[in-house]
Coordinates of C-alpha atoms and ligand atoms in Angstrom, one line a residue:
X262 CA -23.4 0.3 -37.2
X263 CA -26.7 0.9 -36.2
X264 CA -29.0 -1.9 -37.4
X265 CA -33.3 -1.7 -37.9
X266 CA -35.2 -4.6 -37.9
X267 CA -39.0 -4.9 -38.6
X268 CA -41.0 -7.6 -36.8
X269 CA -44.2 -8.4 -38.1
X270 CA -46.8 -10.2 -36.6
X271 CA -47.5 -7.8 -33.2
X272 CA -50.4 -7.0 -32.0
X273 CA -50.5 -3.6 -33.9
X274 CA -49.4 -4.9 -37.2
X275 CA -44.8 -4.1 -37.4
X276 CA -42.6 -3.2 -34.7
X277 CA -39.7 -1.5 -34.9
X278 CA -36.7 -3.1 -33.2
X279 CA -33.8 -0.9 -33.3
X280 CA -30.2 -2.5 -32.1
X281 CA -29.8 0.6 -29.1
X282 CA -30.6 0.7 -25.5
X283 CA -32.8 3.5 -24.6
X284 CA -32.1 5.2 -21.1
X285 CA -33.6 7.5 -19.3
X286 CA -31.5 9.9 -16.7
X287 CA -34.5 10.2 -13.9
X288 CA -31.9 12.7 -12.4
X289 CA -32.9 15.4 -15.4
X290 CA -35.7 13.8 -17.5
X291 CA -33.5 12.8 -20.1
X292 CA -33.6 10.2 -22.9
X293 CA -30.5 8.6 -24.5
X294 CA -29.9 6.1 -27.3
X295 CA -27.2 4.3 -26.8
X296 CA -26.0 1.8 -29.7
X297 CA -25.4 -2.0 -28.9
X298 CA -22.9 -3.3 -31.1
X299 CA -22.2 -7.2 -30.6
X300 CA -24.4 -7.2 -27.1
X301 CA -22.4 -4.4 -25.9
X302 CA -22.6 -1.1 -25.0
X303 CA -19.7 1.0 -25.3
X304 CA -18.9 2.3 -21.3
X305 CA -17.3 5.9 -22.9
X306 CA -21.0 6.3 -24.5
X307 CA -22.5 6.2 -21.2
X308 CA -20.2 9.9 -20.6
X309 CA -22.9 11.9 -22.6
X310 CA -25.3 11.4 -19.8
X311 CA -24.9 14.2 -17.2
X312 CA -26.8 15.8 -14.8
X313 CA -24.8 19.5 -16.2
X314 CA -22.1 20.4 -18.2
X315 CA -19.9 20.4 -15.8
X316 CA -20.5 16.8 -14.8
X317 CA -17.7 14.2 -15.6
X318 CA -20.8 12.2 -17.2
X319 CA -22.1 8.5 -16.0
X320 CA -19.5 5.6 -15.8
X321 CA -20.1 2.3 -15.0
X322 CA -18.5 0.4 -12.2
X323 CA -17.6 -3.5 -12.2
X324 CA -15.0 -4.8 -9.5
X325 CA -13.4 -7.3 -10.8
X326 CA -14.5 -7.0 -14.7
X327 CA -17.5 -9.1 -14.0
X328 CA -19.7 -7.7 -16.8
X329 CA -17.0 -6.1 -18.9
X330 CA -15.5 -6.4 -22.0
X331 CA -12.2 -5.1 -22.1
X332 CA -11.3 -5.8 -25.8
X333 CA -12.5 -7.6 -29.3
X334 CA -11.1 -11.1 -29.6
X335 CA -10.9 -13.8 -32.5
X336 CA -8.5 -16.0 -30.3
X337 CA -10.6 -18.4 -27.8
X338 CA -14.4 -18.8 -27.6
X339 CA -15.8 -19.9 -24.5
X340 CA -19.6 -20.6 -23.3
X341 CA -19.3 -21.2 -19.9
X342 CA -23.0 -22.0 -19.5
X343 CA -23.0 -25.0 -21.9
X344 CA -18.8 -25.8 -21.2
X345 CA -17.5 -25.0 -24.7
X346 CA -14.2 -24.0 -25.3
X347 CA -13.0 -23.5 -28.7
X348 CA -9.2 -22.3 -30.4
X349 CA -9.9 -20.0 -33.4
X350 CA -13.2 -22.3 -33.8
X351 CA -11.5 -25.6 -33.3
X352 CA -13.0 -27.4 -30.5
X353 CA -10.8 -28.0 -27.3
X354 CA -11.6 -31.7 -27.4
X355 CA -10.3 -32.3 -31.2
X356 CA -7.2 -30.1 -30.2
X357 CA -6.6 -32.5 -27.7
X358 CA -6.8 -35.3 -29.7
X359 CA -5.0 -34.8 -32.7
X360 CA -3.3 -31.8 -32.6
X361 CA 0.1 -30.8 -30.3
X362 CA 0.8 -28.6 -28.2
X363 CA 3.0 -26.7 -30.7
X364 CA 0.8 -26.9 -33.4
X365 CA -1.6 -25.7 -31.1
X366 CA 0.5 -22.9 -30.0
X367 CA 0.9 -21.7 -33.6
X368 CA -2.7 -21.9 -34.1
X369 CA -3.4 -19.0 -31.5
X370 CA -0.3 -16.9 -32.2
X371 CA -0.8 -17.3 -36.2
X372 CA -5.1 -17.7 -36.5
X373 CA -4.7 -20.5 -38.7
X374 CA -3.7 -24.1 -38.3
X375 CA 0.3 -24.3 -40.0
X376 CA 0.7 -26.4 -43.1
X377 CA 2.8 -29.2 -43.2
X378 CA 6.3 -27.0 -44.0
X379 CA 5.2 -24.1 -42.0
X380 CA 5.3 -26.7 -38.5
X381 CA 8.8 -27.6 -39.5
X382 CA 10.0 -24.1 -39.4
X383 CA 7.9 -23.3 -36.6
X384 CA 9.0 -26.4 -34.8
X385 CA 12.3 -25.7 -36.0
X386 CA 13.0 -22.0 -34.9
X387 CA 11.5 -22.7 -31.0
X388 CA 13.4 -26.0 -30.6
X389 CA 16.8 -23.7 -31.5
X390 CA 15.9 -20.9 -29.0
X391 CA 16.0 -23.6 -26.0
X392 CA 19.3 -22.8 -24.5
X393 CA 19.7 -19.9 -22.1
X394 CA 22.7 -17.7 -21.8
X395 CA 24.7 -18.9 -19.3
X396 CA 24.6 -16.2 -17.3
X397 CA 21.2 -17.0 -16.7
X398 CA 22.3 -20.2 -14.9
X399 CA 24.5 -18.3 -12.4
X400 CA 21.5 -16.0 -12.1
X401 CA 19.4 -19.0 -11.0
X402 CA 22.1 -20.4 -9.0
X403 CA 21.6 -17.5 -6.7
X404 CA 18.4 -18.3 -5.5
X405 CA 18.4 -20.3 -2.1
X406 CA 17.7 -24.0 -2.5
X407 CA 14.3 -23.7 -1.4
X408 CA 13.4 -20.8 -3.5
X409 CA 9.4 -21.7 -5.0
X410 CA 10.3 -22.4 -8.6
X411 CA 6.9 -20.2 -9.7
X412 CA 9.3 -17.0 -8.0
X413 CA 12.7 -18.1 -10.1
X414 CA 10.5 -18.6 -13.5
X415 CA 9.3 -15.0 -12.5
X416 CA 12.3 -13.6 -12.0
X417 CA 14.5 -15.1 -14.8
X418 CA 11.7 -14.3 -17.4
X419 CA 11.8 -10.2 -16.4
X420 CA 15.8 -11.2 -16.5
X421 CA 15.4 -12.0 -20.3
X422 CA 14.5 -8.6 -21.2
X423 CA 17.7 -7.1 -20.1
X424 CA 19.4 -10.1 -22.4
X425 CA 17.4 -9.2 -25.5
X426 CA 17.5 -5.3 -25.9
X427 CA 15.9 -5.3 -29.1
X428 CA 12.6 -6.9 -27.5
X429 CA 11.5 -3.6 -26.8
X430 CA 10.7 -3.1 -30.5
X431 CA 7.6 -4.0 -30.2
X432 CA 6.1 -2.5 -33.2
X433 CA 8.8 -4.9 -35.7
X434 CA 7.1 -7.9 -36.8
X435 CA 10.4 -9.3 -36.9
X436 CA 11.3 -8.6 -33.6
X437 CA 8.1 -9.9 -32.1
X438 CA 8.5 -13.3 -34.2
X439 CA 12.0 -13.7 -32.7
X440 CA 10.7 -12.8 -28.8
X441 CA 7.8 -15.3 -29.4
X442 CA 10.2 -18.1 -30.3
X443 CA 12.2 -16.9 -28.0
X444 CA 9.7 -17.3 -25.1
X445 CA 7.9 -20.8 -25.8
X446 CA 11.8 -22.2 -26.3
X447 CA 13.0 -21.0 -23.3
X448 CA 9.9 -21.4 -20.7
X449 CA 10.1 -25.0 -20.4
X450 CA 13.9 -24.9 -20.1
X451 CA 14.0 -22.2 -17.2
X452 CA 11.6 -24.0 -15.6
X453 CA 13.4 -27.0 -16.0
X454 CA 16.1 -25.8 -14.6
X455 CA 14.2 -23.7 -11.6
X456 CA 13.3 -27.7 -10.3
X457 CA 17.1 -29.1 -10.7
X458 CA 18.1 -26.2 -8.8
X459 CA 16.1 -26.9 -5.9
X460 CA 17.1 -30.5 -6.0
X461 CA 20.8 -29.1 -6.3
X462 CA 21.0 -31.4 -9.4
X463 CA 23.4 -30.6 -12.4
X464 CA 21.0 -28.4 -15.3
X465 CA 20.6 -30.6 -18.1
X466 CA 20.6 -29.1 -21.4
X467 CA 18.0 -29.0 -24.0
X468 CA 17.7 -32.3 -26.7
X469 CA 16.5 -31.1 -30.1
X470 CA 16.3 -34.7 -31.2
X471 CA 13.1 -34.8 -28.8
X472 CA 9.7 -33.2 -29.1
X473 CA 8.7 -30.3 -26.7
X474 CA 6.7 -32.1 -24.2
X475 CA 9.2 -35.0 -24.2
X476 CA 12.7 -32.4 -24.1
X477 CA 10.8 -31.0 -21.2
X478 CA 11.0 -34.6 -19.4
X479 CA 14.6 -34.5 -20.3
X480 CA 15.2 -31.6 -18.5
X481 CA 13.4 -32.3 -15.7
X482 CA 14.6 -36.0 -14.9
X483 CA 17.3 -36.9 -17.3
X484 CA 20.0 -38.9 -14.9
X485 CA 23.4 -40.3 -15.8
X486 CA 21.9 -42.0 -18.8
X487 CA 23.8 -40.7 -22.5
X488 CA 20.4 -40.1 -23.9
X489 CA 16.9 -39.9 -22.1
X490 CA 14.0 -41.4 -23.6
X491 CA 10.6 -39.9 -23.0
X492 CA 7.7 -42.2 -22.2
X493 CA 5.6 -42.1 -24.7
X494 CA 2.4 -41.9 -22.8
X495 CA 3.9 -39.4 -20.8
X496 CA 5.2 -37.3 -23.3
X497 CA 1.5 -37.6 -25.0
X498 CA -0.1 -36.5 -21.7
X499 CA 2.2 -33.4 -20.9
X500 CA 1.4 -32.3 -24.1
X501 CA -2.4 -32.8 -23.9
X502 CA -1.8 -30.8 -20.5
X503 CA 0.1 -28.2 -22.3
X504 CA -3.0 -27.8 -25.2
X505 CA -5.5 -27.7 -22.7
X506 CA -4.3 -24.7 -20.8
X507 CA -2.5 -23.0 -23.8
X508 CA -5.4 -20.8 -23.7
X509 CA -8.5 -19.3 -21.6
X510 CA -9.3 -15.8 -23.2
X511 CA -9.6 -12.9 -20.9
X512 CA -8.7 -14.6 -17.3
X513 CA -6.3 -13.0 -15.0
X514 CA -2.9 -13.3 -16.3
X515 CA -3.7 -13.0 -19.5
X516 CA -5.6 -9.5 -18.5
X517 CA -2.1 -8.9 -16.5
X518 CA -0.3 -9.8 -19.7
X519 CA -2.4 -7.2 -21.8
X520 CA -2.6 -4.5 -19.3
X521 CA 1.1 -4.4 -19.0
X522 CA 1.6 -5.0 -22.6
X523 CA -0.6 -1.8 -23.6
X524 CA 2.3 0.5 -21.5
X525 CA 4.2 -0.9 -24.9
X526 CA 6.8 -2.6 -22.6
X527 CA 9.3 -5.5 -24.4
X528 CA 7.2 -9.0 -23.9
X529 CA 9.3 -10.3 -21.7
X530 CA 8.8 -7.7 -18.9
X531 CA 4.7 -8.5 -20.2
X532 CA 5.2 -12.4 -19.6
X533 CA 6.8 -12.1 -16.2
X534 CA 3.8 -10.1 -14.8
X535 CA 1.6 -12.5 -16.2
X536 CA 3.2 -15.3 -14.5
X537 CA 2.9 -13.3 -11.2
X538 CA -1.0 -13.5 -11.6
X539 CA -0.9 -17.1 -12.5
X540 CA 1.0 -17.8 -9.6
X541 CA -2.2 -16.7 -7.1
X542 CA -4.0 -19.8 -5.7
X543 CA -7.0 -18.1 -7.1
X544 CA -5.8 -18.8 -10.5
X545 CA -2.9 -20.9 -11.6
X546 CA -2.0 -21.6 -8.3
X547 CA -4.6 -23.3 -7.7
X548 CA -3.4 -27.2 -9.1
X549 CA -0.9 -26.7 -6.1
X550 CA -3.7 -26.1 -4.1
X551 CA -5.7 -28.7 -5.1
X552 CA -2.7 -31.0 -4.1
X553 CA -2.0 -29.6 -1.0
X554 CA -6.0 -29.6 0.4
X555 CA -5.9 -33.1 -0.8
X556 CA -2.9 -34.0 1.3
X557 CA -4.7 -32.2 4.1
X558 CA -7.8 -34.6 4.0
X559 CA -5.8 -37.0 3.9
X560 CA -8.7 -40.3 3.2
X561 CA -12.0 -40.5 1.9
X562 CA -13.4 -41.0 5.2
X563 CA -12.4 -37.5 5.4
X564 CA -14.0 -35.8 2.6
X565 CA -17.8 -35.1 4.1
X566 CA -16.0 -33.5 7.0
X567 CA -14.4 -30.8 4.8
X568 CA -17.3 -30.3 2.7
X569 CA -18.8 -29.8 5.7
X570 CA -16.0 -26.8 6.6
X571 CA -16.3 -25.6 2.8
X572 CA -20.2 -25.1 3.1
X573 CA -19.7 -23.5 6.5
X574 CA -17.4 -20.7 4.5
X575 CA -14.5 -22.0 6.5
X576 CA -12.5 -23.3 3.5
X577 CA -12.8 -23.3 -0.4
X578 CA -12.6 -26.6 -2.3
X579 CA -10.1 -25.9 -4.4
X580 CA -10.2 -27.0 -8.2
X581 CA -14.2 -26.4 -8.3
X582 CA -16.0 -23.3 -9.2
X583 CA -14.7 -20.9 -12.0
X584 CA -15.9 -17.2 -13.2
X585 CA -17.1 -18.2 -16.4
X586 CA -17.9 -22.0 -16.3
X587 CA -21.0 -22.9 -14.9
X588 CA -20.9 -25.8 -16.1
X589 CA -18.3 -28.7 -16.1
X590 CA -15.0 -27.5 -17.8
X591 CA -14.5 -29.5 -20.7
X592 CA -10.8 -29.0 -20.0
X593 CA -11.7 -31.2 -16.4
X594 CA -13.4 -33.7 -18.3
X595 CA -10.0 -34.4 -20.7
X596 CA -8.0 -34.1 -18.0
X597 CA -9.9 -36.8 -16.0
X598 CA -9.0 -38.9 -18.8
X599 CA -5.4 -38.5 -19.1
X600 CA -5.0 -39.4 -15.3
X601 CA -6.2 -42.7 -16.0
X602 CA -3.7 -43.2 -18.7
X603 CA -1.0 -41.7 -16.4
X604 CA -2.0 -44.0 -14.0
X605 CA -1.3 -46.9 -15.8
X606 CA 2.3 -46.1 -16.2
X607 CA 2.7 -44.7 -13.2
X608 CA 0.2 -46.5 -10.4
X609 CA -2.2 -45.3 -9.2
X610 CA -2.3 -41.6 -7.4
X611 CA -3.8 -43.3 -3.5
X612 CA -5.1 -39.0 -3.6
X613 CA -7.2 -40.1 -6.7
X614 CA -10.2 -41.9 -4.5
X615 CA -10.4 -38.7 -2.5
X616 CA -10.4 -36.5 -4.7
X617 CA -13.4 -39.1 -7.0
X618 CA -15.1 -38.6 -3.7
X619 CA -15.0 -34.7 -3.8
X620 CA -16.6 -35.0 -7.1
X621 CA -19.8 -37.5 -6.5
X622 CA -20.6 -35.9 -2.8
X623 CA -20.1 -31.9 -4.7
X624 CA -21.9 -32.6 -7.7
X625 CA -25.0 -34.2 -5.7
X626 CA -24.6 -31.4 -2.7
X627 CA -27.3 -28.6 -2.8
X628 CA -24.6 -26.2 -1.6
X629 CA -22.4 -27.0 -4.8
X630 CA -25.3 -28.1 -7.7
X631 CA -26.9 -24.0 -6.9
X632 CA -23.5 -22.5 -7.6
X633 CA -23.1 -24.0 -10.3
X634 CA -19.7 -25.5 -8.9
X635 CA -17.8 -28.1 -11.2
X636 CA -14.8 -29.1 -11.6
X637 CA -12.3 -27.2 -12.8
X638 CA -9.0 -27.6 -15.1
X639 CA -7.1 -27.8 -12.2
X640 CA -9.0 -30.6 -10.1
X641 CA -7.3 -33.4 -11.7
X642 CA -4.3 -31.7 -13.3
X643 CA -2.1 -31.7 -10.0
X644 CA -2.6 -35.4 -9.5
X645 CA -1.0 -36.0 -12.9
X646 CA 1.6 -34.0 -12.2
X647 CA 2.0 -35.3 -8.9
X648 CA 2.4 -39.4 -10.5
X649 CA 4.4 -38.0 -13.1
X650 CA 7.0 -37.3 -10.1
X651 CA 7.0 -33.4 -9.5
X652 CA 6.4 -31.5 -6.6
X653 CA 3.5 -29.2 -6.1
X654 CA 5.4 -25.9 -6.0
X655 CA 5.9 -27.2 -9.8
X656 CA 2.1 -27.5 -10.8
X657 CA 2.0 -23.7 -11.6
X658 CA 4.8 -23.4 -13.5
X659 CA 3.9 -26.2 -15.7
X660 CA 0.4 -24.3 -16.7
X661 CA 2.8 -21.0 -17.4
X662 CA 4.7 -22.8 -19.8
X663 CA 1.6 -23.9 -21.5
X664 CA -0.1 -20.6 -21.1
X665 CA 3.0 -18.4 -23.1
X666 CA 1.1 -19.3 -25.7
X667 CA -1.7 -17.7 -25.5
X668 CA -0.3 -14.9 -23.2
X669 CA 1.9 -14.0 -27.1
X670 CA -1.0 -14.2 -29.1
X671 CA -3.3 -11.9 -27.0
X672 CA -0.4 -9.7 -26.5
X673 CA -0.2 -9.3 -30.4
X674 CA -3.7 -9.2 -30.7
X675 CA -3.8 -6.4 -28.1
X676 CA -1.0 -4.7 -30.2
X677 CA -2.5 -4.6 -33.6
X678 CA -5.6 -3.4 -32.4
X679 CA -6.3 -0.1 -33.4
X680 CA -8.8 0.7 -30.8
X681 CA -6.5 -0.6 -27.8
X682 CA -4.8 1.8 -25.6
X683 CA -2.8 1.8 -22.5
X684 CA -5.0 0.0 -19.9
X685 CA -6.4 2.7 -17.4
X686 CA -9.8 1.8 -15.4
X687 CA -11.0 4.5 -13.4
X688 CA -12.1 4.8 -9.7
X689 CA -14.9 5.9 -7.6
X690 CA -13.3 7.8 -5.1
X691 CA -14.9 7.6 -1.3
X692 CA -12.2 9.0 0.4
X693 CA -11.9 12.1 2.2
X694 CA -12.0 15.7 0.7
X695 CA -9.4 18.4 1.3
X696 CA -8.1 17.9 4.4
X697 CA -4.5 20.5 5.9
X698 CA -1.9 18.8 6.4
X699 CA -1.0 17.7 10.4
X700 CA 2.3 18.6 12.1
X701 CA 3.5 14.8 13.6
X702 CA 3.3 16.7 17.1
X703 CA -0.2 17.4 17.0
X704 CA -1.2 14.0 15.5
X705 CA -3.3 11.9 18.0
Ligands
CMC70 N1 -15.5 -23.6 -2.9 C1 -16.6 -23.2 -2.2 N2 -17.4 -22.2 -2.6 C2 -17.2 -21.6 -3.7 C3 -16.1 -21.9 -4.5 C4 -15.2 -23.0 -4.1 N3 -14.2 -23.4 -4.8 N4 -16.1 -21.2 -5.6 C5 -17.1 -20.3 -5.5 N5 -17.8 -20.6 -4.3 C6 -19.0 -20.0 -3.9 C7 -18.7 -18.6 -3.3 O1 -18.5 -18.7 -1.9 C8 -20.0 -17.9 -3.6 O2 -21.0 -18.3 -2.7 P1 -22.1 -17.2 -2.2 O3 -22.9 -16.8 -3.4 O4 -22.8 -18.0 -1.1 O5 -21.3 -16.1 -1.6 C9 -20.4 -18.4 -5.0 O6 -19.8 -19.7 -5.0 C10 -19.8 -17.6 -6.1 O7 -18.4 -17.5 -6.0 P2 -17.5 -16.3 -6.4 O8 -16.3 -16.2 -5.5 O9 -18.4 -15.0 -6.5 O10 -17.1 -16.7 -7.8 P3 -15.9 -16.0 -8.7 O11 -16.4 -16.1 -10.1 O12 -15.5 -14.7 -8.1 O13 -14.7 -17.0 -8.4 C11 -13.1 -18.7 -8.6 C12 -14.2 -17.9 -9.3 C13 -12.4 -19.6 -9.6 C14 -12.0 -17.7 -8.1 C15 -13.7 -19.5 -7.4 O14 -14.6 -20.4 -7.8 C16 -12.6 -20.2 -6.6 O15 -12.0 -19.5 -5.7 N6 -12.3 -21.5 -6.8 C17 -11.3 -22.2 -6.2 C18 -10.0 -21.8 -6.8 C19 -9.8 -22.5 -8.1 O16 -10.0 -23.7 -8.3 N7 -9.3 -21.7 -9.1 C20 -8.9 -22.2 -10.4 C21 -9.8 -21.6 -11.5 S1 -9.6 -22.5 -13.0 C22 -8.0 -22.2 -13.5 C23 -7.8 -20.8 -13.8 O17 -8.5 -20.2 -14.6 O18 -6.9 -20.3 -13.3

């Protein structure tokens, strides 16, 4: 693994440069080599460097996985610094353009972009694993009117696992295709039907005649006409939604759906804790965020005043800012796009001017240019979902139906990876030592 490189040209004539980090223990005088494989070192090497023999060895410790890489990927590339996000190589933007969102779906799971037939069968096979057991409707149907749809998709998701024993045979190829059509078919129709319970409006079943995005729609708004018909720019734009968040590598949930995934557990026990992290405003909760701080300033006249607050660490301006984009999210940029479109059909979202306003005062603010805070996916997402007609508490579950995808193909990355184990960090422990136990009476 270990690579040598001469560099000529040096003051002394060649230089040896060696791919391994050299440390030295100033606790016992000792030198290490270390190798670095693909700008890594590994964290378990650092366990040869002790002070004794007795000594557990050196470890490494990074709240929050800010400089850590917790697995190999070939999924989704991102530079955050110059706002690149690529699928298996193909840029976000082309995706967006001229792919769908099941195409694109297949294209993580599968590594490769389908041929012609193999769409059809893969269009095929999700489209006729739509429909739910019907149980599952009376299982929704116990949830109170005003239950938060994110908590019912949740729920019901865990709930498939005990509907689909064979799930839990993780390690069958066949079993894994069946789960993974299982899951992207059924998302969108749970959460379908999450919304028209909270409306207390009659479920309407899955159309195969109509494409994902625009079956979705069906499900969501179909009234007392015999068959619905999808607008065609809103079908498109769901689906460019649905492409643009099928995917962010190694962010919360998808950490969530590998960490619970390496204890070997059936996928859908996996997905459901997965949706639990995207349902934090930090993360996917944060569209319904945007929405409701939005709401909350209410006009543009507004918007200096609660910059003013967010500078003063009083609030965070939600939708800007992002772990690994330091740039402006290329995802945002799309987005921004597809309002527009939206808008056409739809008029105009009156939160749109505030939220324009956001943008130009952040992006010239000194506060917001040094942090490299930008937009995010999730600035202009909730407005389109807003015009489109659904209600905030919907915004996340929208992005978990888009984000199955990827959730699947990391978990199967995760799985045929022979380096992977079950996900264990370890701890620095500050707490006390030994202590005896207290009798309650002599507690103070
Ligand atoms: N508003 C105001 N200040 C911010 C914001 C924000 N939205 N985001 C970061 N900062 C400041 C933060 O206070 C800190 O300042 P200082 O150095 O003075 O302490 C600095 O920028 C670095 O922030 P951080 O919290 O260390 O950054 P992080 O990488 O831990 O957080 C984040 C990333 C996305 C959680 C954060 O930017 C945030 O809370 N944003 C708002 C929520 C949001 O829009 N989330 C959606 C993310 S995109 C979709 C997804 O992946 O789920």
């Amino acid at each position: 693994m270990e690579k040598t490189t001469s560099l000529a040209g040096s003051a002394g004539g060649t230089e040896t440069r060696r791919d391994t980090l050299t440390v030295i223990d100033n606790r016992t005088g000792k030198t290490y080599e270390l190798p670095i494989v693909h700008g890594c070192i590994r964290a378990t090497d650092l366990r040869k460097i002790k002070v004794d023999e007795a000594d557990f060895g050196l470890m490494s410790y990074d709240p929050a996985f800010l400089n850590t890489a917790c697995c190999i990927s070939r999924i989704t590339y991102i530079d955050g610094e110059r706002g690149i996000l690529r699928y298996r190589g193909y840029p976000i933007e082309e995706l967006a353009e001229k792919s769908t969102f099941l195409e694109t779906a297949y294209l993580l799971i599968h590594g490769e972009l389908p041929t012609r037939s193999q769409l059809e069968d893969w269009t095929y096979n999700i489209t006729h694993h739509t429909f739910i057991h019907e149980s599952i409707k009376k299982f929704l149907d116990g949830f109170h009117y005003d239950a938060h749809p994110m908590g019912m998709l949740i729920s019901t998701v865990a709930a498939l696992s005990t509907f689909y024993v064979e799930a839990k045979d993780i390690f069958n190829p066949e079993s894994r295709r069946k789960q993974t059509y299982r899951l992207l078919g059924k998302m969108p129709t749970i959460a379908a039907f999450a919304y028209r319970h909270s409306l207390g409006l009659p479920y309407v079943y899955p159309d195969n005649d109509l494409s994902y995005a625009g079956n979705f729609l069906n499900m969501l708004f179909k009234t007392t006409e015999l068959k619905y018909r999808p607008n065609p720019t809103l079908e498109r734009a769901l689906d460019v939604l649905f492409i643009l968040h099928a995917d962010h590598e190694q962010n919360c949930s998808t950490n969530a759906m590998r960490s619970v995934g390496s204890s070997h557990v059936d996928p859908y026990s996996a997905t459901a804790a997965a949706c639990a992290a995207l349902y934090g405003p930090l993360h996917g909760g944060a569209n319904e965020a945007v929405l409701r701080m939005l709401m909350e300033i209410g006009s543009v006249s507004r918007v200096p005043d609660y910059i003013r607050r967010v500078k003063a660490g009083e609030v965070r301006l939600m939708g800007f800012g992002h772990r690994v984009y330091k740039n402006y999210d290329p995802r945002a940029r799309i987005i921004k796009q597809v309002a527009y479109e939206v808008f056409d059909v739809m008029g105009r979202n009156p939160l749109l001017d505030i939220a324009l306003e956001i943008e130009r005062i952040a992006l010239e603010d000194d506060y917001f240019v040094t942090r490299k805070l930008y937009p995010n996916v999730d600035f202009y997402s909730g407005l389109i979902y807003q015009s489109m007609g659904l209600p905030v508490t919907m915004f996340p579950v929208l992005f978990a139906i888009a984000r199955t995808a990827g959730w699947i193909a990391q978990w199967q990355e995760m799985l045929a990876d022979p380096e992977q184990k079950i996900a264990r960090p370890r701890q620095v422990y500050l707490g006390y030592g030994k202590r005896e136990y207290i009798p309650i009476d002599q507690r103070v």
